[in-house]
Short mmCIF file of C-alpha atoms in Angstrom, two decimals:
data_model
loop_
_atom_site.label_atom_id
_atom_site.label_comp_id
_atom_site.label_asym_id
_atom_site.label_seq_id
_atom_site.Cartn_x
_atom_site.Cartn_y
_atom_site.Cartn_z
CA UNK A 555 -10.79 40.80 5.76
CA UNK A 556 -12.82 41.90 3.05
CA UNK A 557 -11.48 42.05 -0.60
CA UNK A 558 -13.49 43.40 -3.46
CA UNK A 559 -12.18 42.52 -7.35
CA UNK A 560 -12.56 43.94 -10.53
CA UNK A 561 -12.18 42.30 -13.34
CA UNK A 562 -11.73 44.63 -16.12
CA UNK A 563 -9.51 47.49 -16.19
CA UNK A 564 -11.16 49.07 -19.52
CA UNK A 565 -14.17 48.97 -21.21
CA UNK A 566 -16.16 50.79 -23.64
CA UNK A 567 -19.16 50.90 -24.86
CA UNK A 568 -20.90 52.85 -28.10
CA UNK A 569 -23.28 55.85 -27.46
CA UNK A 570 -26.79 54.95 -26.44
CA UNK A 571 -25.53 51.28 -25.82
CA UNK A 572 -25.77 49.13 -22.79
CA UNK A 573 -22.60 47.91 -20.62
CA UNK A 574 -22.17 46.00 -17.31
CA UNK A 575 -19.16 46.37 -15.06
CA UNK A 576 -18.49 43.19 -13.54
CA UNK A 577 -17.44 42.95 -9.80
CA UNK A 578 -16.98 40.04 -7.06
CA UNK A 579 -16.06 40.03 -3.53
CA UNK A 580 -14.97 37.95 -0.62
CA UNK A 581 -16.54 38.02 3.28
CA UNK A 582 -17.81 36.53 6.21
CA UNK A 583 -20.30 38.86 6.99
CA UNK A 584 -23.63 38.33 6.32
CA UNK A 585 -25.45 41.89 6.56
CA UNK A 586 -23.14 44.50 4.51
CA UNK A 587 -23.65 47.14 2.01
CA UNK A 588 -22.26 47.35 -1.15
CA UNK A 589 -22.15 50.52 -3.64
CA UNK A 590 -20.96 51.72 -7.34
CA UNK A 591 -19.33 54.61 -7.69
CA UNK A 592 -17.77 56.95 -10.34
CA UNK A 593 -14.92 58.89 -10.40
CA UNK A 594 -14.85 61.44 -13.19
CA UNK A 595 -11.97 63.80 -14.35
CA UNK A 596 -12.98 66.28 -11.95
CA UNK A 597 -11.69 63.40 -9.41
CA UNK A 598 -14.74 63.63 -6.97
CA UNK A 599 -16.23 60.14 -6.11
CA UNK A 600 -19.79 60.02 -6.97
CA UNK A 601 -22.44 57.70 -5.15
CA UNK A 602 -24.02 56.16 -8.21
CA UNK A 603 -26.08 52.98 -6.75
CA UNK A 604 -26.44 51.54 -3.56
CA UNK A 605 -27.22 48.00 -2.83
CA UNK A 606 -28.16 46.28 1.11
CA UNK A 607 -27.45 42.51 1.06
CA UNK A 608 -30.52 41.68 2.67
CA UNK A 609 -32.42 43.13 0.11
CA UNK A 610 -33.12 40.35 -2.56
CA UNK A 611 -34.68 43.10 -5.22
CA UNK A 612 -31.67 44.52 -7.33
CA UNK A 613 -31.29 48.10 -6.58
CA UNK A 614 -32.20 51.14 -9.66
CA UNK A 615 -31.35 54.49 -9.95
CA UNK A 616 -32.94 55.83 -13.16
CA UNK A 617 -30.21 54.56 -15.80
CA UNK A 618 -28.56 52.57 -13.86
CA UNK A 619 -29.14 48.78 -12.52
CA UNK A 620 -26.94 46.36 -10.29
CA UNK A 621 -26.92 42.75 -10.31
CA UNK A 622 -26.86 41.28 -6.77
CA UNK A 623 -25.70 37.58 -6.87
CA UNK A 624 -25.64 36.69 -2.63
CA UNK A 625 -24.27 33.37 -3.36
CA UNK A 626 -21.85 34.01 -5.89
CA UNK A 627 -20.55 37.24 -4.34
CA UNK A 628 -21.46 38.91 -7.30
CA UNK A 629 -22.57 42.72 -7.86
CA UNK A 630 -22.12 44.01 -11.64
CA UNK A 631 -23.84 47.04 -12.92
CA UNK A 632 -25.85 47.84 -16.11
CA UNK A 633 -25.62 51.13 -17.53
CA UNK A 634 -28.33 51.99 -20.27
CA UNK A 635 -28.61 53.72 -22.62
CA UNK A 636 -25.06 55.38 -22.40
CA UNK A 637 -23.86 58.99 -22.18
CA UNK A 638 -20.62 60.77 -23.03
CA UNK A 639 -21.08 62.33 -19.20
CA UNK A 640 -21.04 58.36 -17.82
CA UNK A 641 -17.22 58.09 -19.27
CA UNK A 642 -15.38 57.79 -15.77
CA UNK A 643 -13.65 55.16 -13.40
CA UNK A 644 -15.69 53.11 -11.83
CA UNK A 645 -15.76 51.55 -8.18
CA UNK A 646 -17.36 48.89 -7.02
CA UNK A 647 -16.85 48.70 -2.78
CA UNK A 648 -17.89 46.69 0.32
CA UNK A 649 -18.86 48.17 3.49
CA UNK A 650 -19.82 45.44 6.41
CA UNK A 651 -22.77 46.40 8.42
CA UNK A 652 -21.11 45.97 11.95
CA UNK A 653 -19.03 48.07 13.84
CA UNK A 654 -17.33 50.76 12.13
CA UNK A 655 -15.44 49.31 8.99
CA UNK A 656 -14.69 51.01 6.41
CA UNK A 657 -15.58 51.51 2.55
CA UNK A 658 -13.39 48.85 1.04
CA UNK A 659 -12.87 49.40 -2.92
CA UNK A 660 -11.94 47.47 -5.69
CA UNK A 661 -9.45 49.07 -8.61
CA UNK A 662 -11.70 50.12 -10.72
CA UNK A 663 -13.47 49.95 -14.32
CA UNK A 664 -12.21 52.79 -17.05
CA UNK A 665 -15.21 53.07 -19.07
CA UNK A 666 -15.17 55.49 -22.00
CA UNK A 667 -18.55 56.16 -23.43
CA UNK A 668 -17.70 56.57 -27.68
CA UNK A 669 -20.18 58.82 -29.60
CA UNK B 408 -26.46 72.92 1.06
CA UNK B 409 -22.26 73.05 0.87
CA UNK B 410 -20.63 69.87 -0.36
CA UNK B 411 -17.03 68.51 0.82
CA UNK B 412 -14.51 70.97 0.20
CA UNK B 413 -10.58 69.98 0.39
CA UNK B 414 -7.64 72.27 0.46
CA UNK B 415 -5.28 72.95 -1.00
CA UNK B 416 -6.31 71.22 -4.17
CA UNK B 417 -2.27 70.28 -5.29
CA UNK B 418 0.79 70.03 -3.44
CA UNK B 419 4.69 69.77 -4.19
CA UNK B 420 6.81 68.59 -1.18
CA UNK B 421 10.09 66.99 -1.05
CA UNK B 422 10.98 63.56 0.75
CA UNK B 423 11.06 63.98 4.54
CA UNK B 424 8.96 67.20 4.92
CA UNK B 425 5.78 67.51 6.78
CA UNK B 426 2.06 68.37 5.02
CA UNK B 427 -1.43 69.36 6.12
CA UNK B 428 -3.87 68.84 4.24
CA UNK B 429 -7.48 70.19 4.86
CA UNK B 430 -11.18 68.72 4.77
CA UNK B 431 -14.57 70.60 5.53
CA UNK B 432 -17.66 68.12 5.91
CA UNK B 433 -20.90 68.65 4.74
CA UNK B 434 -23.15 70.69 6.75
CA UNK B 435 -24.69 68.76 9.29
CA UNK B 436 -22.01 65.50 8.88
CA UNK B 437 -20.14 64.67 12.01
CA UNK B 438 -18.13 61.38 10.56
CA UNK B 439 -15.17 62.22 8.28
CA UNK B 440 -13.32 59.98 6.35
CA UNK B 441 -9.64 59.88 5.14
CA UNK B 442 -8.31 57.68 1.73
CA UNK B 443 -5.29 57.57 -0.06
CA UNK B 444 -5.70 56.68 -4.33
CA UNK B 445 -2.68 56.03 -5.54
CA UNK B 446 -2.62 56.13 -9.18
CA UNK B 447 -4.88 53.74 -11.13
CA UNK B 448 -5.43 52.01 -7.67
CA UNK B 449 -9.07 52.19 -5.80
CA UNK B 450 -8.80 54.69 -2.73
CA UNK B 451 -7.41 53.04 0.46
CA UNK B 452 -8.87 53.65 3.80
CA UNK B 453 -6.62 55.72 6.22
CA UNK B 454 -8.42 56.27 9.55
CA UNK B 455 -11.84 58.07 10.06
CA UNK B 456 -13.02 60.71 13.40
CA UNK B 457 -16.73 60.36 14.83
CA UNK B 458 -17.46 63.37 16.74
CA UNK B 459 -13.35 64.53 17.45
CA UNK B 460 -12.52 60.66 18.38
CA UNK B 461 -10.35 58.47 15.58
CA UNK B 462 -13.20 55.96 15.31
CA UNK B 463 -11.29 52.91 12.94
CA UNK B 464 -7.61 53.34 11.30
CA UNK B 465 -6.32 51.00 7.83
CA UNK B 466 -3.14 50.05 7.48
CA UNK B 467 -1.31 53.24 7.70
CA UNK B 468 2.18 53.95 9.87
CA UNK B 469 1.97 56.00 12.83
CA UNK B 470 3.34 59.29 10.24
CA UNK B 471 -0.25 59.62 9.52
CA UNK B 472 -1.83 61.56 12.09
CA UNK B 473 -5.06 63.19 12.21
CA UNK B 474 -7.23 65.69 13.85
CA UNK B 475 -11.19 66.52 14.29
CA UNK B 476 -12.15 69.59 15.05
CA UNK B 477 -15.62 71.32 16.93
CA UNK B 478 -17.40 71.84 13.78
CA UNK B 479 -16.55 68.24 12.18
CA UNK B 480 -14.04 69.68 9.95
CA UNK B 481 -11.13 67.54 9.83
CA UNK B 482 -7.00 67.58 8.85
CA UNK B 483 -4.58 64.69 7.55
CA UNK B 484 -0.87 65.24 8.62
CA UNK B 485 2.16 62.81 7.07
CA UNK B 486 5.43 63.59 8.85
CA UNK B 487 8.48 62.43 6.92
CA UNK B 488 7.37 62.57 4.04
CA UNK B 489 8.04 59.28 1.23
CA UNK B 490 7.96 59.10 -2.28
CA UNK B 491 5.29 56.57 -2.45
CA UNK B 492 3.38 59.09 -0.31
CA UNK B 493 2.58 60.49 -3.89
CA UNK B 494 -1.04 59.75 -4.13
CA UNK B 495 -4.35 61.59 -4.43
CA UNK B 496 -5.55 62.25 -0.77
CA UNK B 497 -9.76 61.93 -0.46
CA UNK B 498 -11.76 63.11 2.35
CA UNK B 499 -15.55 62.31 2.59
CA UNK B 500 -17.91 62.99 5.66
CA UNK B 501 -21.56 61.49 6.36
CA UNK B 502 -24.03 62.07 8.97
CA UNK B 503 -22.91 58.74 11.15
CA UNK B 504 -20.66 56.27 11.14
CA UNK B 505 -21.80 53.09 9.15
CA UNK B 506 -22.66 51.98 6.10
CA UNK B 507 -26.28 53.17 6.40
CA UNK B 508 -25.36 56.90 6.21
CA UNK B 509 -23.37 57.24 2.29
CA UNK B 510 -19.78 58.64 1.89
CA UNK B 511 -20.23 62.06 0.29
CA UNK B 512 -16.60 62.38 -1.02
CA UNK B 513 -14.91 65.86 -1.78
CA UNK B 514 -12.18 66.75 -5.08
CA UNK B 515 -9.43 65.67 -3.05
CA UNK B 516 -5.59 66.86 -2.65
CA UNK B 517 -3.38 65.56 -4.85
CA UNK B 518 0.25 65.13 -3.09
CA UNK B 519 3.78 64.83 -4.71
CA UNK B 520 6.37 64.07 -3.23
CA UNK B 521 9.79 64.59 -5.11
#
């Protein structure tokens, strides 16, 4: 089975400021995916970064960077240049390429963005 | 293009009742999804329906029941109701099954159970 671990419950970072959410996880599998996401107020899970393991280059998505340590099981992600709007939980989560498995998360990152 | 839309959006019920609650994929997604997030916890997987079939189920007791419907629309039913059914209840759809097609995730239901 496939865990996924968070490390830090809360962080926060200043206004314009860059922070990384650290996350590991544990598997067998060799091809998987594994994704960021936020969770705002409003409760809807967003789709912030997605990352394929057998991609070596570190996946982007304009302010937003990941990470991807294969070996170590490691997939943290850098937020630049930090907005009020990017205060949120934060999910890190495992998905195994075969067969039909499921999203597996991790408990999540409060980050509060502080102008 | 219309987004994941859940219904009701809150719910009261008391221990042992029955609930529906009610999930309408994205246009053109035939997977749909079900998670329970209880509080400050990452959302759980519950089961998920590929084209009307249950296509994978977590670790949920046989209470939680689902149904898939023609136009990929979707319902989660809990029969005898618990407290620590109390949760926020998350429904997201894609276009297939697999990690290759993302989890587009709608408000959710949040579900109290007194």
């Amino acid at each position: 089975a496939q865990t996924v671990t968070q490390s830090q419950p809360e962080m926060s970072v200043q206004e314009a400021e860059t922070v990384t959410l650290s996350c590991t996880y544990d598997t067998s599998e060799n091809n998987y995916y594994l994704f960021w996401y936020k969770q705002p107020p409003s409760r809807q899970m967003i789709l912030v970064i997605r990352q394929e393991a057998y991609k070596q280059q570190n996946a982007t998505e304009n302010r937003f960077s990941v990470n991807f340590q294969k070996a170590a099981k490691s997939f943290s992600l850098k937020i630049s240049d930090s907005q009020l709007g990017d205060t949120a939980m934060y999910f890190c989560a495992f998905m195994a390429h075969s067969g039909n498995t499921p999203l597996v998360f991790g408990k999540g990152t409060r980050l509060s963005v502080i102008a | 293009e219309t987004g994941v839309t859940q219904s009701p959006t809150h719910l009261i019920k008391t221990r042992g009742q029955q609930v529906t609650l009610r999930c309408s994929s994205q246009s053109g997604h035939n997977t749909v999804s079900w998670y329970q997030q209880a509080l400050g916890q990452g959302p759980q997987f519950i089961f998920q329906y590929y084209r009307e079939e249950e296509n994978g189920r977590g670790n949920f007791p046989p209470r939680f029941s689902g149904l898939q419907f023609p136009n990929y629309s979707s319902e989660l039913n809990v029969n005898a109701l618990e407290l620590d059914d109390s949760a926020l209840y998350l429904c997201a759809s894609s276009l297939e099954a697999g990690g290759n097609s993302p989890l587009h995730f709608g408000n959710g239901t949040r579900l109290t159970v007194t």
